[in-house]
Amino acid sequence: MSETFMAKPSFLRFNVLVVDDDSTSLAIVSAVLKHWDYDVVTVKRPVDALAMIRIHQDIDLVITDLHMPEMNGLELQKEINEEFIHLPVMVMSSDDRESVIMKSLASGAVFYMVKPVNPDALRNVWQYAVTSKKGKSIFTEEKSSLANGSSAEKISFLHDIVSGSSMIEEKESKTNSKRKASKRRKDELEGENAAAPKKAKVVWTNSLHNRFLQAIRHITLEKAVPKKILEFMNVPGLTRENVASHLQKYRIFLKRVADDGINAALKNFNHRSSLASGRTSMMLQEVQDYAQAIEKQLQMRTSPFIPRYGRGISELNGNTSFGSIGLQSHNSLSHVGLLGVQDNFHQPFFGNTTYPLYQANPGTTFGTGLIDMGTNSFSCGGLSGGLMNGTNSNQIFHQKSKLRPDPYDNNTGASSLKGFGASGLEKMWTINNNPYLNYAGIRLKNDGDQLVGAGEVGLNVKGDAGAGNEGATFHHLPLGYSSSPAGFAVGNEQEHTSVLPPLSLSQQQYCLGKKVENDFTFGLMNDANASVNDDTAQPGRLGEGADFGDLLFDLSDFQFLFQDWDDEFIDSLFRDQPY
DNA sequence: CTGGGAATAT
DNA sequence: TATATTCCCA
């Protein structure tokens, strides 16, 4: 606590929404925030900010410019806090008049930054986000920036005054506010020294949890004790107690699975699951871990997954044949589900030794993925069919979650539209009523990162399921396919960058599970004998060397939704492959 | 000190 | 209610 400031623990992720009509300012703030390891979303219009917050559902902090057309920062702040009470909003402006500052803070802004924004001030904004998350504030640090007489310093003091105490009281004494602030700060520090500082609650994000799981897998469940796990995880700031606590919860979960079955365990695991913030991946990981444990115990050579998990997961959303694991699905066709399985399947279905883990055929269908939306449409999940494919399970392995941004904009040649499928969208709409421009998910256009639209992948639509890219030419995963890509591959037909190796274009159809209604089959892997148009889909077997885990989506990757993509970020996706 | 269960806190 | 922290004891 003797540091000049409390650095943001690297394992804490914060989604910061920046709103500024000025592109330059927006870019700068965004860049600085990213530099400080925040996840940043930017919009230029306040109305888009509101939409983004509603859709994203996992914004931790909003930083908005004050002076904007249509709606100014304070109006935006008011709207936000009416709808999202605990979402902190910071205001920034080149206006350094104290009256304006005070008005903003009185209005409910948690902080006021004078432009040009001090990078140091941005570094610590996570604490405000933490405040919103925890319902308590964490201000234990001395800020080095206080040493000088900058505006930021003044603002910082103003904030200190406002936080945790009556604004009215402070207004009355604003002339000597600086002194009072100093005194307050001192009191705080003394109090903390006496009573020990409040520890920030560790939030077990998906990524953190995944590290935890990795540790357990590495150590093996039997030998996994808090100390070893902690050591393996190697996360600064994480304590043995934290790990012990989580391990306890984890074991309870496993026990519940053992006693009641995976279905029951999943049911009350996390009802709040949403794509970006939920713990769906944890569920999946638990399934994996538990399945492995079972497998070991029973010394089974064949997969024990089907009878137990296939249906179990299917039943999650009440669907008799396919489920989607806590995610939305409102279509009688299509489906999806990570582990969807045909009702009468009684054998392992994860590919076979000849065609292990192929993706579903995207020739006429779309599929796989996490979310299903729209009439006659298909699920299109972020990862979609992009997860697995290929005759080599190792390939599959490394394809996992390599979400690719779109390097192209076929219309302009500019550097791309950005988009993703599979958010927990409830409102979808098509673009220009043009099926060729339909998308699953949200698209962010490059010209200012405005939210330009979201659509659905429709029947017979050549649409990307997944990362969208507007243009005459669609992008496909497998080379040569003219439609229906699934996944995040992008580019044009000739130059696409695919997360998948090309499929041969024979009539082989792939599916896991069965067809649904007419033409749609889904599933994660194919079998050469399967056809989308008949019921002959044969489940394959788990290919040798394949890992059940390969099939599991890691939703922590979706925390990148709406992220501004840049080269560094993209690189990090590949660099940080967990396996 | 460590692990793990239970009580407690948010 | 769920989950993380703290306490307690073998």
mmCIF file of C-alpha atoms in Angstrom, chain A residues 26 39 108 162 198 250 257 261 287 296 301 309 311 327 331 358 420 423 427 489 527 532:
data_model
loop_
_atom_site.group_PDB
_atom_site.id
_atom_site.type_symbol
_atom_site.label_atom_id
_atom_site.label_comp_id
_atom_site.label_asym_id
_atom_site.label_seq_id
_atom_site.Cartn_x
_atom_site.Cartn_y
_atom_site.Cartn_z
ATOM 1 C CA LEU A 26 -11.784 9.270 -28.658
ATOM 2 C CA ASP A 39 -10.882 -3.412 -22.577
ATOM 3 C CA GLY A 108 -23.742 12.130 -10.482
ATOM 4 C CA VAL A 162 -17.530 14.067 -3.431
ATOM 5 C CA LYS A 198 -10.298 -3.642 2.602
ATOM 6 C CA TYR A 250 -15.464 -26.047 -7.422
ATOM 7 C CA VAL A 257 -22.655 -33.160 -10.562
ATOM 8 C CA GLY A 261 -26.124 -35.176 -12.618
ATOM 9 C CA VAL A 287 -18.394 -30.932 -17.925
ATOM 10 C CA LYS A 296 -10.778 -42.317 -15.604
ATOM 11 C CA ARG A 301 -12.658 -46.514 -23.619
ATOM 12 C CA TYR A 309 -24.301 -34.817 -21.155
ATOM 13 C CA ARG A 311 -29.315 -34.841 -23.184
ATOM 14 C CA LEU A 327 -28.016 -19.173 -24.359
ATOM 15 C CA ASN A 331 -36.425 -20.683 -33.218
ATOM 16 C CA TYR A 358 -15.259 -31.903 -38.661
ATOM 17 C CA PHE A 420 -19.283 -10.446 -34.198
ATOM 18 C CA SER A 423 -24.112 -11.720 -28.512
ATOM 19 C CA LYS A 427 -33.232 -7.157 -31.042
ATOM 20 C CA ALA A 489 -13.013 -16.407 -40.928
ATOM 21 C CA ASP A 527 -19.156 -37.730 -40.774
ATOM 22 C CA VAL A 532 -27.908 -32.704 -44.162
#
